[in-house]
Structure formats: C-alpha cells, structure tokens
PDB file of C-alpha atoms and ligand atoms in Angstrom:
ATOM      1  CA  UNK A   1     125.800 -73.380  -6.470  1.00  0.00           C
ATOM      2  CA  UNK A   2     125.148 -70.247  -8.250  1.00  0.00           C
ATOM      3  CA  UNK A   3     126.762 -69.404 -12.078  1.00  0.00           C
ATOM      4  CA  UNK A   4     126.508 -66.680 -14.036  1.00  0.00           C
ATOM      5  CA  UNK A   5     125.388 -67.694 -17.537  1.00  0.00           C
ATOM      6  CA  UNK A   6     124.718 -64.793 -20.293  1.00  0.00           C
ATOM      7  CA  UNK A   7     123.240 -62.276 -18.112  1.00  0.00           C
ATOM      8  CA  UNK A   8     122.014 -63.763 -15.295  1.00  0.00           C
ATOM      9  CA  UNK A   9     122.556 -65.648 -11.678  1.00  0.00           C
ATOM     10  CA  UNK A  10     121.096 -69.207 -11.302  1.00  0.00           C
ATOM     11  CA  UNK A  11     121.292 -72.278 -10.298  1.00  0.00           C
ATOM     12  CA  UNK A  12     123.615 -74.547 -12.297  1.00  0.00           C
ATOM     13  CA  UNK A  13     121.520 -77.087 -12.757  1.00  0.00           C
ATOM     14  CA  UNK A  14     119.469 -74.843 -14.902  1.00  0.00           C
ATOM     15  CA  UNK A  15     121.948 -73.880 -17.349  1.00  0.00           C
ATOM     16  CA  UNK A  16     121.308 -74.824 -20.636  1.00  0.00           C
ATOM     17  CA  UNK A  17     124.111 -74.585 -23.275  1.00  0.00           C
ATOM     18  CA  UNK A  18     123.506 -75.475 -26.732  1.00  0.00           C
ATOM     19  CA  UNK A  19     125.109 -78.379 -28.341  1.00  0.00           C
ATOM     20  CA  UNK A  20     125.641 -76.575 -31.166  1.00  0.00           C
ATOM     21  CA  UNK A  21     127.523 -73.943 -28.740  1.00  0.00           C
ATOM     22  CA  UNK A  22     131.124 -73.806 -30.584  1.00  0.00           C
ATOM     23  CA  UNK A  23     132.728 -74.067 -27.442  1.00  0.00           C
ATOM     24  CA  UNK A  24     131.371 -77.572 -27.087  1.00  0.00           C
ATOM     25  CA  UNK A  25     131.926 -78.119 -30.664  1.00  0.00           C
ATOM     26  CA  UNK A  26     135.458 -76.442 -31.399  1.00  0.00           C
ATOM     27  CA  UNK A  27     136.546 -75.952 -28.397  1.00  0.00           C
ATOM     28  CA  UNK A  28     136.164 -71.749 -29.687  1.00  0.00           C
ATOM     29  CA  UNK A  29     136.245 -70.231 -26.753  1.00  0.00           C
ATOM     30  CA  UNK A  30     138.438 -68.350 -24.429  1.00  0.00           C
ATOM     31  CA  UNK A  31     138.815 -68.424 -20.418  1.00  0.00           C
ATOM     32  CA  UNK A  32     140.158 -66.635 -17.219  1.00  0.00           C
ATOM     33  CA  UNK A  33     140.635 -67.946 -13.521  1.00  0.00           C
ATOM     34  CA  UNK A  34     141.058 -65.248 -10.790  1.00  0.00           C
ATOM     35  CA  UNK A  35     141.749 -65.888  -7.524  1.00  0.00           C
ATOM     36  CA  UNK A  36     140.296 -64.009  -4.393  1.00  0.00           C
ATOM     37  CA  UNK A  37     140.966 -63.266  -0.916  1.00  0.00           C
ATOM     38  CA  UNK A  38     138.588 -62.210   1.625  1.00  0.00           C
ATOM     39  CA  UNK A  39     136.592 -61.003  -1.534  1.00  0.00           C
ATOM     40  CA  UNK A  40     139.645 -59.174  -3.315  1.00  0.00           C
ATOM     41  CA  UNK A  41     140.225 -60.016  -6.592  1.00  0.00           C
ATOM     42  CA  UNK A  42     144.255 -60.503  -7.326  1.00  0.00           C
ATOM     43  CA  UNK A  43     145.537 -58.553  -9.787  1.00  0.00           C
ATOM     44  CA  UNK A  44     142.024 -58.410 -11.993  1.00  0.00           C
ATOM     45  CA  UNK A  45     142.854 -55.571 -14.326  1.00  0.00           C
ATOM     46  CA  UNK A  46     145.415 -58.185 -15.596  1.00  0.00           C
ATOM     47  CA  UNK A  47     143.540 -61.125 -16.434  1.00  0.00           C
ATOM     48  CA  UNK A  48     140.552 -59.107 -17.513  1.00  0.00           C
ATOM     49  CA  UNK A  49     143.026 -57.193 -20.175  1.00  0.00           C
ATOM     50  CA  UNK A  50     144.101 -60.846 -20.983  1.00  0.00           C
ATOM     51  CA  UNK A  51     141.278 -61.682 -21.699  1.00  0.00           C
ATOM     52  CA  UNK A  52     140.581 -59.087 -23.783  1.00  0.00           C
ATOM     53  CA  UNK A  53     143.926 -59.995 -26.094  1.00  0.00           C
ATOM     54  CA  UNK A  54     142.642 -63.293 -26.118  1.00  0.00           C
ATOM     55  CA  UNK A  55     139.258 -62.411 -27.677  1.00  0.00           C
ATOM     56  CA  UNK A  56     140.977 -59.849 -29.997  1.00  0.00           C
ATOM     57  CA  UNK A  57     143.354 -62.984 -30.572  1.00  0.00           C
ATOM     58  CA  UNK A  58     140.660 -65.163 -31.800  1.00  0.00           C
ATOM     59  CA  UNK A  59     138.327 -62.262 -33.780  1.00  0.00           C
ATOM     60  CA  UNK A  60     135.831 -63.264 -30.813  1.00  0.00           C
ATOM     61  CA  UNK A  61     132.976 -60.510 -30.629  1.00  0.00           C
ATOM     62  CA  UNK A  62     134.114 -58.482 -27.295  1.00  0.00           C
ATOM     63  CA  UNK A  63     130.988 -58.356 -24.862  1.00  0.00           C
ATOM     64  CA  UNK A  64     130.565 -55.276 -22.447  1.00  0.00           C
ATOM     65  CA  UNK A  65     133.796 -55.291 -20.672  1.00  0.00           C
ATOM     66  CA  UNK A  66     132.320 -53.453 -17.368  1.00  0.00           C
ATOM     67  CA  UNK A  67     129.370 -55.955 -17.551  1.00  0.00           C
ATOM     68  CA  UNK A  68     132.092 -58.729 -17.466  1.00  0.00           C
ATOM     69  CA  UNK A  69     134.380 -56.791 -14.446  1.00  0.00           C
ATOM     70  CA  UNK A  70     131.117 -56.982 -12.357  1.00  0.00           C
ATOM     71  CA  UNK A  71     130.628 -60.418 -13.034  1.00  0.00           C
ATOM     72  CA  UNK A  72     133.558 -62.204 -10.645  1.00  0.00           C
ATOM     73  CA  UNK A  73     132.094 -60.312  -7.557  1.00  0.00           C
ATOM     74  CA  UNK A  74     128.332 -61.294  -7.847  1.00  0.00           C
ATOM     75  CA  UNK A  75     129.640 -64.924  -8.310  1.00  0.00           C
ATOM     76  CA  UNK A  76     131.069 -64.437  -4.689  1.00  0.00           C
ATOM     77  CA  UNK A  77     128.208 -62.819  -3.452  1.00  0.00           C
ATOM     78  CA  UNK A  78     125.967 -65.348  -4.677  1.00  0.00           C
ATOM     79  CA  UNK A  79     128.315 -68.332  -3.409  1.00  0.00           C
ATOM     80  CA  UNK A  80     128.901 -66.785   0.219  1.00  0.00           C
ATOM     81  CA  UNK A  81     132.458 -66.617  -1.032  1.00  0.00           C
ATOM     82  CA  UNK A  82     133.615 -63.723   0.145  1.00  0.00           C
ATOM     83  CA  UNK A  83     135.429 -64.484   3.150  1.00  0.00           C
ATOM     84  CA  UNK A  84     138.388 -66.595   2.521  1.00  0.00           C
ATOM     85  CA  UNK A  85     140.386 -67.904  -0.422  1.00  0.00           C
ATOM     86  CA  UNK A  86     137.946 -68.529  -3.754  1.00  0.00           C
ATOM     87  CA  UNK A  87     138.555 -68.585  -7.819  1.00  0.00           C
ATOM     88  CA  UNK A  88     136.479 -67.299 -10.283  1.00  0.00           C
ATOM     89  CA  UNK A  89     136.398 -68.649 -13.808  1.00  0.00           C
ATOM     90  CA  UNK A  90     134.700 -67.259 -16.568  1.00  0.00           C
ATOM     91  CA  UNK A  91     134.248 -68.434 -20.155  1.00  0.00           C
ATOM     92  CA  UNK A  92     133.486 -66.907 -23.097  1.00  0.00           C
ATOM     93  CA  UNK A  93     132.996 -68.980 -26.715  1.00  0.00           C
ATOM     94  CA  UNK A  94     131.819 -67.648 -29.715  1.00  0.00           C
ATOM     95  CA  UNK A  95     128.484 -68.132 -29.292  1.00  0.00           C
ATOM     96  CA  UNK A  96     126.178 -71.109 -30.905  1.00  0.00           C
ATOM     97  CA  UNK A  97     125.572 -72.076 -34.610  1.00  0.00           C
ATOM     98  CA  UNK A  98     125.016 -75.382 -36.900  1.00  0.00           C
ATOM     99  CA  UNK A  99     128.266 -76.682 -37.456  1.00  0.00           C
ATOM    100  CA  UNK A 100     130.482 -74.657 -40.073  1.00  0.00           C
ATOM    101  CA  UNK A 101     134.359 -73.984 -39.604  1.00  0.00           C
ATOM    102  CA  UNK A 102     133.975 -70.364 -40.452  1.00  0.00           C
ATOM    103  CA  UNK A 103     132.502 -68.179 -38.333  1.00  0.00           C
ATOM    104  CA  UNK A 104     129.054 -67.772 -37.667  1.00  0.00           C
ATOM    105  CA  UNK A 105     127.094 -64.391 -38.439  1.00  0.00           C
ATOM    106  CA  UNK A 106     128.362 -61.306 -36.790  1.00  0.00           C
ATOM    107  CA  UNK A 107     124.863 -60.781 -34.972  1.00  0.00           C
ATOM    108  CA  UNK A 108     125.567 -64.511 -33.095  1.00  0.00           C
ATOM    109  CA  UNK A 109     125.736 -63.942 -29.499  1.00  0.00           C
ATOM    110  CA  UNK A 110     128.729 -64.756 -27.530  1.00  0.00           C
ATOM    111  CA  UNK A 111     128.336 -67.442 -24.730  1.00  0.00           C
ATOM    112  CA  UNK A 112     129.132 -66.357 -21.556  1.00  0.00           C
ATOM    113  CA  UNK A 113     129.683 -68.991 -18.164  1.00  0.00           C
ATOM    114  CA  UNK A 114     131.291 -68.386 -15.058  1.00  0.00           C
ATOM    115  CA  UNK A 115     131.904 -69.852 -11.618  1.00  0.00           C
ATOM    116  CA  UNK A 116     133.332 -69.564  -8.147  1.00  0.00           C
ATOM    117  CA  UNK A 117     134.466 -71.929  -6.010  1.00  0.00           C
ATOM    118  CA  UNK A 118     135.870 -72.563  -2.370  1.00  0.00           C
ATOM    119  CA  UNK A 119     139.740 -72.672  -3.037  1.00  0.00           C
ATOM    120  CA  UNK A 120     141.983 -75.021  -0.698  1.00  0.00           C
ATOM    121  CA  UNK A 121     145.830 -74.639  -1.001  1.00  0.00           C
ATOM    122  CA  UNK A 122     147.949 -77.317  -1.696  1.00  0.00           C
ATOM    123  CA  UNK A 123     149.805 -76.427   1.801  1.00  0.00           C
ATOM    124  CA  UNK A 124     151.905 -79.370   1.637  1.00  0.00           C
ATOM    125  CA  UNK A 125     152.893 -79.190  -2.169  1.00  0.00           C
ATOM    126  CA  UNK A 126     153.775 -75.507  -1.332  1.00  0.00           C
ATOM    127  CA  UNK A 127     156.006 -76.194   1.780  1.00  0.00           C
ATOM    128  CA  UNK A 128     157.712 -79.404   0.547  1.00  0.00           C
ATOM    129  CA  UNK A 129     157.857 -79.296  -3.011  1.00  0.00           C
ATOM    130  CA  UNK A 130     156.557 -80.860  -5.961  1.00  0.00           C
ATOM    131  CA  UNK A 131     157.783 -83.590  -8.814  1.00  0.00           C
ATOM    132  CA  UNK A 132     157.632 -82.605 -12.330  1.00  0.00           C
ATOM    133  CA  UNK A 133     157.543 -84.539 -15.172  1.00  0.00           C
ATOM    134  CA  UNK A 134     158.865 -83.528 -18.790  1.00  0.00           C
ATOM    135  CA  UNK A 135     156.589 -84.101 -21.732  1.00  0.00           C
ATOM    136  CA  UNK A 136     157.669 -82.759 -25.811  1.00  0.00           C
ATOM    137  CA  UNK A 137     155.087 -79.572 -26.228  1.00  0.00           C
ATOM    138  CA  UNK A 138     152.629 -80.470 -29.023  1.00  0.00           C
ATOM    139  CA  UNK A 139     150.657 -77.620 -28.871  1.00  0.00           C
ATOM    140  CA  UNK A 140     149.984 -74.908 -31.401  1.00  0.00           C
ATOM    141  CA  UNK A 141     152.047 -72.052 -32.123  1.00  0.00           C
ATOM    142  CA  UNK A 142     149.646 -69.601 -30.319  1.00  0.00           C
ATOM    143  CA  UNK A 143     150.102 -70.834 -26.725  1.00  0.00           C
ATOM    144  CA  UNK A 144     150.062 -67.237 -25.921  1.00  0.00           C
ATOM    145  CA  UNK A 145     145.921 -66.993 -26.366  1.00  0.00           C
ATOM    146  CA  UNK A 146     144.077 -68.507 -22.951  1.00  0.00           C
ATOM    147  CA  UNK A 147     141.901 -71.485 -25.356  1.00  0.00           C
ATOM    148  CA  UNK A 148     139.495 -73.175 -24.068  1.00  0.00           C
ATOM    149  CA  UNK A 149     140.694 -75.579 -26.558  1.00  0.00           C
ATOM    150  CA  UNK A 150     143.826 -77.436 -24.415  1.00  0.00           C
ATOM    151  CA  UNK A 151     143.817 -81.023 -25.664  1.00  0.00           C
ATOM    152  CA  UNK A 152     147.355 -81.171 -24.993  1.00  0.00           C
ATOM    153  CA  UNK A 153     147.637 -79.897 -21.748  1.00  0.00           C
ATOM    154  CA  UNK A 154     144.736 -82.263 -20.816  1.00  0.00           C
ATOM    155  CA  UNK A 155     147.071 -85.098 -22.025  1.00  0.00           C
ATOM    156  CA  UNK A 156     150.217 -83.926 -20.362  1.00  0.00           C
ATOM    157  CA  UNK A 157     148.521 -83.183 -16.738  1.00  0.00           C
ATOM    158  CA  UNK A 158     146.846 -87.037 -17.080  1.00  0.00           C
ATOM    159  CA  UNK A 159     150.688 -88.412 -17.927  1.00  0.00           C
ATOM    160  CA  UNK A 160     151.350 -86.241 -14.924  1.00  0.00           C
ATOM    161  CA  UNK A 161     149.129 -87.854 -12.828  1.00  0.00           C
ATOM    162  CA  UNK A 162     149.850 -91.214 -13.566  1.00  0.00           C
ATOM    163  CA  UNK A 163     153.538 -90.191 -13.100  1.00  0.00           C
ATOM    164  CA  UNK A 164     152.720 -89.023  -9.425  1.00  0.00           C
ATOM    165  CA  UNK A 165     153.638 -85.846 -10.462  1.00  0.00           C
ATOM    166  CA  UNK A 166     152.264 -83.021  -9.959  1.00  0.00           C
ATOM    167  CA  UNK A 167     152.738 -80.778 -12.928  1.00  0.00           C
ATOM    168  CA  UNK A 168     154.362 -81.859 -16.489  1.00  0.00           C
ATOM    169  CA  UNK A 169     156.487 -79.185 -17.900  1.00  0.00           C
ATOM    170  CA  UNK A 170     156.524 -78.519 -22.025  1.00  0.00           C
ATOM    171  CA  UNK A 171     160.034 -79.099 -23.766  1.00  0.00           C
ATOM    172  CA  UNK A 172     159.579 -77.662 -27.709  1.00  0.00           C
ATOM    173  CA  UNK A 173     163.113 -77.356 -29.841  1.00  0.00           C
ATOM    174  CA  UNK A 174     164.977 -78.543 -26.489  1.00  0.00           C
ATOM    175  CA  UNK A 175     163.614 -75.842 -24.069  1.00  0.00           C
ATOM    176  CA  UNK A 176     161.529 -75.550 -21.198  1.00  0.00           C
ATOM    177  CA  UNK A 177     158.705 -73.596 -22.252  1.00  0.00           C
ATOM    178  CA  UNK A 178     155.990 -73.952 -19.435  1.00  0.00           C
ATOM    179  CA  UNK A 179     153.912 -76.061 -17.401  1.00  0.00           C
ATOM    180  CA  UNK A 180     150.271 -77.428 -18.594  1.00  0.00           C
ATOM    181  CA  UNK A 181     148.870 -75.154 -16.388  1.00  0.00           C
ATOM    182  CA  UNK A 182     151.779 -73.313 -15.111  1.00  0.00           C
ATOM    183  CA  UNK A 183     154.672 -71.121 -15.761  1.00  0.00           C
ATOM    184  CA  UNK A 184     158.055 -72.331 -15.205  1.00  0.00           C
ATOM    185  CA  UNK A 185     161.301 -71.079 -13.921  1.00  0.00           C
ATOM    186  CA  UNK A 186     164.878 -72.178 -12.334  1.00  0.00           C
ATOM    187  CA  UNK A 187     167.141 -70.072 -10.441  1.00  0.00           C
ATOM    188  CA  UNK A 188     171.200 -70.559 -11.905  1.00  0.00           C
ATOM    189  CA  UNK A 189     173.581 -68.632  -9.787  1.00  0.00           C
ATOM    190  CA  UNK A 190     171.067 -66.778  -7.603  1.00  0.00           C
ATOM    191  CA  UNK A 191     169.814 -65.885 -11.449  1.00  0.00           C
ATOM    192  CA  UNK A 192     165.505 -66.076 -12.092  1.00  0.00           C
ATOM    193  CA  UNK A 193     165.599 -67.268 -15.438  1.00  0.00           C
ATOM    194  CA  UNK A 194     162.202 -68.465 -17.222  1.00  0.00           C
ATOM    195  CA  UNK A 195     161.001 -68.920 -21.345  1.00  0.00           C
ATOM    196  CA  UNK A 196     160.827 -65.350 -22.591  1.00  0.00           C
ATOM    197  CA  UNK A 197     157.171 -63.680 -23.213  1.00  0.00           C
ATOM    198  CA  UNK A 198     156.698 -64.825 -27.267  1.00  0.00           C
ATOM    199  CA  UNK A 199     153.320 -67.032 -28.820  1.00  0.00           C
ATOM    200  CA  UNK A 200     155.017 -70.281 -27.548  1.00  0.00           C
ATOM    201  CA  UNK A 201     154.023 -69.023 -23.584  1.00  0.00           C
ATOM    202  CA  UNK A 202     150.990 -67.577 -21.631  1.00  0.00           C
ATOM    203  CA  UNK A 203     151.857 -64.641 -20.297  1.00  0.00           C
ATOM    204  CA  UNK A 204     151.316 -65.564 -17.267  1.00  0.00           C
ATOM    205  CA  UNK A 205     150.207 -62.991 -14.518  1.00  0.00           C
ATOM    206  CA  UNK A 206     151.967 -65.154 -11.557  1.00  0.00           C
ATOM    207  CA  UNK A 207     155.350 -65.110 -13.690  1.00  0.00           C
ATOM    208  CA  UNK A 208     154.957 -61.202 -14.234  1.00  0.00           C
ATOM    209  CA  UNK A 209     154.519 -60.616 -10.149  1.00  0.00           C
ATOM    210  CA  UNK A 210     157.569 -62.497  -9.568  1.00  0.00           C
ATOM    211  CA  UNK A 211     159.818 -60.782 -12.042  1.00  0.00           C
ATOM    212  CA  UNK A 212     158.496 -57.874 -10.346  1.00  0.00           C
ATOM    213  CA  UNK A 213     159.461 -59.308  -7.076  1.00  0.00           C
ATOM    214  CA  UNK A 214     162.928 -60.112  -7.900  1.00  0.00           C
ATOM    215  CA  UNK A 215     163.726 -56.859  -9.322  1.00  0.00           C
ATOM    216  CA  UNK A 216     162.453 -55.642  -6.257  1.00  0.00           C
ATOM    217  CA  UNK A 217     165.162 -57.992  -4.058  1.00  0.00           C
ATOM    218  CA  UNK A 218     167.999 -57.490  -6.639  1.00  0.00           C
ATOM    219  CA  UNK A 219     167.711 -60.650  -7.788  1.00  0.00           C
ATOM    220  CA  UNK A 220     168.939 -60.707 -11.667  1.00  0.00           C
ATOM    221  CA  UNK A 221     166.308 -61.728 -13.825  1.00  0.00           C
ATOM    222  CA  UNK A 222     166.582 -63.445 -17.325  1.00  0.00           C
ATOM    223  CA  UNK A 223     163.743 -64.156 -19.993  1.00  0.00           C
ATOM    224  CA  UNK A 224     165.809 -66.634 -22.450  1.00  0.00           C
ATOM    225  CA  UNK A 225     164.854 -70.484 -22.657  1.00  0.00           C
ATOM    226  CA  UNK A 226     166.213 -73.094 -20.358  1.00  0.00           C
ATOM    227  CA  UNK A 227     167.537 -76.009 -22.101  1.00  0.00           C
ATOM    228  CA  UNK A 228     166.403 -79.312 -20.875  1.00  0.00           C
ATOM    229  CA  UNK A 229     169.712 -80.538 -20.651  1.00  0.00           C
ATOM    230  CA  UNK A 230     170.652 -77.320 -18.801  1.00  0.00           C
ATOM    231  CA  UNK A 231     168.455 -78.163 -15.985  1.00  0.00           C
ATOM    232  CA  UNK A 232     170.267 -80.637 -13.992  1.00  0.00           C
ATOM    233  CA  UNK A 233     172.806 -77.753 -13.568  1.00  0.00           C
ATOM    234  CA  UNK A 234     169.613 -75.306 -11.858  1.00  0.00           C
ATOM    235  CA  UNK A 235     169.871 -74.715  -8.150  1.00  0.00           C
ATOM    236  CA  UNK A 236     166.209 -74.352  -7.623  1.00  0.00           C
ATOM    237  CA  UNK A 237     163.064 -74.810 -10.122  1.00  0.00           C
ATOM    238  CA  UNK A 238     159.868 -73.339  -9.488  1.00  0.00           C
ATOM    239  CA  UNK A 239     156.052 -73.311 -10.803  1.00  0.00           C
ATOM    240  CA  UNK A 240     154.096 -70.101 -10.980  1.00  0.00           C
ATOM    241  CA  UNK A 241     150.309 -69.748 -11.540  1.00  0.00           C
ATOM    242  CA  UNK A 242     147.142 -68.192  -9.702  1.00  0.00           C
ATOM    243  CA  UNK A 243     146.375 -70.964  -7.914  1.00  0.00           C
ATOM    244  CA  UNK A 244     149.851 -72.655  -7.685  1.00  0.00           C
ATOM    245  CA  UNK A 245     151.203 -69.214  -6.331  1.00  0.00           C
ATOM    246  CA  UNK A 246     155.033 -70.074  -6.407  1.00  0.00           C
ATOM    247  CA  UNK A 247     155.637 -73.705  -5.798  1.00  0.00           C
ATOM    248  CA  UNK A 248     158.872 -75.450  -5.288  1.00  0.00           C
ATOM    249  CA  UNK A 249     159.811 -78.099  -7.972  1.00  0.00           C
ATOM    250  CA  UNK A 250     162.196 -80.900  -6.141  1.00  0.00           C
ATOM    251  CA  UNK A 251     162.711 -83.508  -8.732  1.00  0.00           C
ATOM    252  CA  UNK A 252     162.242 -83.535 -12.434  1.00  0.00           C
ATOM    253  CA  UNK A 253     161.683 -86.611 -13.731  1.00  0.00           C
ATOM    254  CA  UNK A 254     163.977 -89.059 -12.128  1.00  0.00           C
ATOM    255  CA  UNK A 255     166.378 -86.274 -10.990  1.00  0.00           C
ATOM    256  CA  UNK A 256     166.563 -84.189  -7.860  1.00  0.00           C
ATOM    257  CA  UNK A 257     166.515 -80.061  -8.148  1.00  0.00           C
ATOM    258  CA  UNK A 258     169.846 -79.112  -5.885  1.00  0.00           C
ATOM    259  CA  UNK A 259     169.555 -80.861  -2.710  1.00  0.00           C
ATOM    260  CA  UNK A 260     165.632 -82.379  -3.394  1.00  0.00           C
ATOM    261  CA  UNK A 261     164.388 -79.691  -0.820  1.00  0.00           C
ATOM    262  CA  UNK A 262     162.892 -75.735  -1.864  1.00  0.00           C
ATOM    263  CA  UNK A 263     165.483 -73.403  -2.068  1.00  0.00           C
ATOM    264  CA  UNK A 264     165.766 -70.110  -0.602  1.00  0.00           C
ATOM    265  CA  UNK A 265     165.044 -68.316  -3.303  1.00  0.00           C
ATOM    266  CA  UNK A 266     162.010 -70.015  -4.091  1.00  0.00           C
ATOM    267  CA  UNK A 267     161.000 -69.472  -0.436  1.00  0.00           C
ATOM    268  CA  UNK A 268     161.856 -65.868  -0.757  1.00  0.00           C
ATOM    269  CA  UNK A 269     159.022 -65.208  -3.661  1.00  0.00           C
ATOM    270  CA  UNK A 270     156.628 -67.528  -2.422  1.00  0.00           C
ATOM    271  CA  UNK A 271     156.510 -65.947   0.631  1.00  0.00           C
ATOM    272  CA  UNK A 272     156.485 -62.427  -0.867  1.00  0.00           C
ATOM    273  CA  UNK A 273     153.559 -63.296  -3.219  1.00  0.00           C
ATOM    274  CA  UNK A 274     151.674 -64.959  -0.231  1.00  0.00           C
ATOM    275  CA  UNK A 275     152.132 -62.019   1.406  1.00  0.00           C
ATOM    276  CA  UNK A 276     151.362 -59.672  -1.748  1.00  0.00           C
ATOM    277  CA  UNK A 277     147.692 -61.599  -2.276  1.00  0.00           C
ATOM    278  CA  UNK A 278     146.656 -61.770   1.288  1.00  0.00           C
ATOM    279  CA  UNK A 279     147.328 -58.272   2.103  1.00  0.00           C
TER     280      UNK A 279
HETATM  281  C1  LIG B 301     149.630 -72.877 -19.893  1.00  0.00           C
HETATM  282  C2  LIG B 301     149.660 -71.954 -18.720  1.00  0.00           C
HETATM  283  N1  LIG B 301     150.781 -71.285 -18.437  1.00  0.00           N
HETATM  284  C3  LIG B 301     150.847 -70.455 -17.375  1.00  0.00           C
HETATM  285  C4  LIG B 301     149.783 -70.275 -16.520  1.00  0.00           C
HETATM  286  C5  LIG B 301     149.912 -69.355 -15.347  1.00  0.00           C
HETATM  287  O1  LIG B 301     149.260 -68.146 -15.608  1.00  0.00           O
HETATM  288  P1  LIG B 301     148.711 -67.223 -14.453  1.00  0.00           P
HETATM  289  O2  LIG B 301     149.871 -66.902 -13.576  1.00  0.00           O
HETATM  290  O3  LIG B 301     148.195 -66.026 -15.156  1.00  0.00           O
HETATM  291  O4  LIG B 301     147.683 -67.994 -13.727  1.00  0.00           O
HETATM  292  C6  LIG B 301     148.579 -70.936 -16.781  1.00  0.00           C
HETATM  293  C7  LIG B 301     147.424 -70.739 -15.912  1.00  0.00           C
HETATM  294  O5  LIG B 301     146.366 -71.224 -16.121  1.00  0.00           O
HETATM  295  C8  LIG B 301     148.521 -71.805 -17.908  1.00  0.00           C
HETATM  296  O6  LIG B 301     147.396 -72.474 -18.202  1.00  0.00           O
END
C-alpha cells in the first residue's frame, strides 16, 4: 500500500511520524474522507472547502490547497484504485513539537497523511436497514470542525457495536443531533426533517445532497431538531454519510421505525444518490 505523507508517495511501512507529532499527542489535527467511483471523486470541491473551514477553525497553518486537490488522485493511481468504488482520507495536524498546549512556532510544518482504500458497500445494511442505538452527546460545542480528536464518537460507535447496532445517534438537550459518524434524519408526514446546520453538527456533505434531492422531488424539507421523544411518532429514519450513502434506520433502540422495514422515501434518496455518485 502506497500513502502520501508530506510530499511524497511511499510505502506505509516507511512512514515515520513523530511522537511528538500533536496529532498523536492532542489529537490537533483535522481530516477528510472522499469517496470515489471509477476514479471520480464525489463532490470534492466540498470536502476540500471543509476542510479548509476546519483548518481556519482550528488556526491550523493552511498548506498549498492545489498541492492537497492533487493529492486524492495520485493515492488512486498509486493503489490501482481507479476502477471501482475507493475512499480517500487525508489528515492534516499541526505539525510536531515538544509538548506545550500553545501552539508551536509559526515556521512548524504541518503534518500531512493520506490514504486510499478498496471500498465495499454494506449492500445488505443498505437494502434492509440498520438498528440504531441512542447515546447522550458529550462532545464539545464545536462538532461542526472535522477533529481528528473524536474520543466520544469512538466511545459511542464501541457501545454501538456491542449493542449490535450499527450506528449510535447523539441526543444533547433532548434532540437528535447526529450519528458518530453520520448525519441523521426522519421523515414525519412525507416531511425530511434533520438537526439544523449550527456548531453542535458536521455539515455534512451527504445531508446537503439530500436536501438537494428532496427539493428536487417536492419533498418539504425542515432543518429544526427532532426530539427524542418525537421519534417514535417518525415514519421513516435515515443515516447519511459518504460512505453510508443514505441508509435506512429500522429500529432505534428497542423500538421499530414505522413498520421495521425502509420506507419509500428513504428508498427514493438512496436510490437517487446511488445514482447521483455512480454516474
Ligand atoms: C459526526 C459526523 N457527522 C456527519 C458525517 C457525514 O458527513 P459527510 O456526509 O460529509 O460524510 C460524518 C462523516 O464522517 C461525521 O463524522
């Protein structure tokens, strides 16, 4: 396998990161995952401009953006990943330092790591539908920066697991704010409602797409939080993320989502996106 790793293509085994690297240290860092078809990036201006807010976020020295852009396609390249379905992520920290809170001087380099991998869809999550499980959100108050530091989403996706669930969904003052690694929505009355776009959510790029997609099918849209003990009254629930695409939420913790099987308009976005990636 081939990474990219402050300038150059190599081998991973020959990456060397300091251990005073304040990624490794303080988790001071910021990330991206893009996904790619047939060697098309999906919707890349996006998460590269995310990226950028994130590292404006954080006061994080900005490296060469088109130096950056060019990166995700060499990683293919290099990986004989560019036929079929593949992700690229790409890492940036704040470069290494001995150990201080503050930052380090401005002349510090940034560190810069990325990868690509083979990706293989969750078919069967996607067709049937997936189990949630609801966990309090007791992350910062700057959810809307893409951290390297996620403690907390590492915590709730383990509960998750042990849960057999796929997902765990974040519940701060009484609402539904997102998934660990996803963004979250429910349809009420043939309504698309999901958390609106403050610090407390990523923006996610999956949850802009659909919006887009149901304004294109007339399908009302609302950004305003779901209560949690709103949600038994949702018709359909739904997950949205780069890799997750649009993925049908059946039961939430120990209750059933409408009749326990996706609904149609979950179906109807899912298979819009699918079809919005691939072509
Ligand atoms: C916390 C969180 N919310 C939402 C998302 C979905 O964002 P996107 O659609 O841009 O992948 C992610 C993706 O990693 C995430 O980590």
């Amino acid at each position: 396998m081939h990474v990219y790793f402050n300038g150059d293509m190599m081998p991973k085994n020959e990456v060397s990161i300091s251990p005073d690297d304040r990624g490794f240290i303080f988790g001071d860092g910021v990330y991206e995952v893009i996904v790619a078809y047939d060697g098309r990036f999906f919707r890349a201006d996006a998460h590269f401009e995310r990226l950028r807010r994130s590292l404006r976020a954080l006061k994080i020295q900005e490296p060469d953006m088109a130096a950056l852009r060019a990166i995700p396609e060499k990683l293919l390249r290099a990986n004989n990943l560019e036929e079929g379905e593949a992700t690229v992520y790409l890492q940036i920290t704040r470069g290494a330092a001995p150990r201080k809170h503050p930052f380090p001087d401005k002349d510090t380099p940034v560190t810069v790591y990325g990868f690509a991998s083979r990706f293989v869809a969750d078919e069967s999550a996607w067709e049937d539908g997936v189990k949630v499980i609801s966990v309090p959100d007791i992350r910062w108050m700057r959810c809307d920066i893409k951290s390297v530091s996620l403690l907390p989403n590492v915590l709730a996706s383990q509960q998750a697991k042990e849960n057999n669930a796929k997902e765990a969904i974040f519940v701060r003052d009484g609402a539904i704010t997102e998934g660990a690694h996803t963004s979250f929505a429910a349809i009420f009355d043939g309504c698309f409602v999901t958390y609106p776009e403050t610090h407390y959510i990523l923006p996610g790029i999956t949850r802009t797409v659909a919006i887009g997609l149901c304004r294109e099918f007339n399908i009302p849209v609302r950004e305003f939080p779901i209560l949690e003990n709103e949600l038994k009254d949702a018709d359909e629930c739904m997950l949205l993320g780069t890799t997750t695409e649009v993925m049908p939420v059946v039961q939430v913790d120990d209750r059933m989502v409408g009749d326990g099987r996706p609904g149609p308009v979950t179906r109807k976005l899912q298979n819009a996106l699918r079809k919005l990636i691939r072509n």
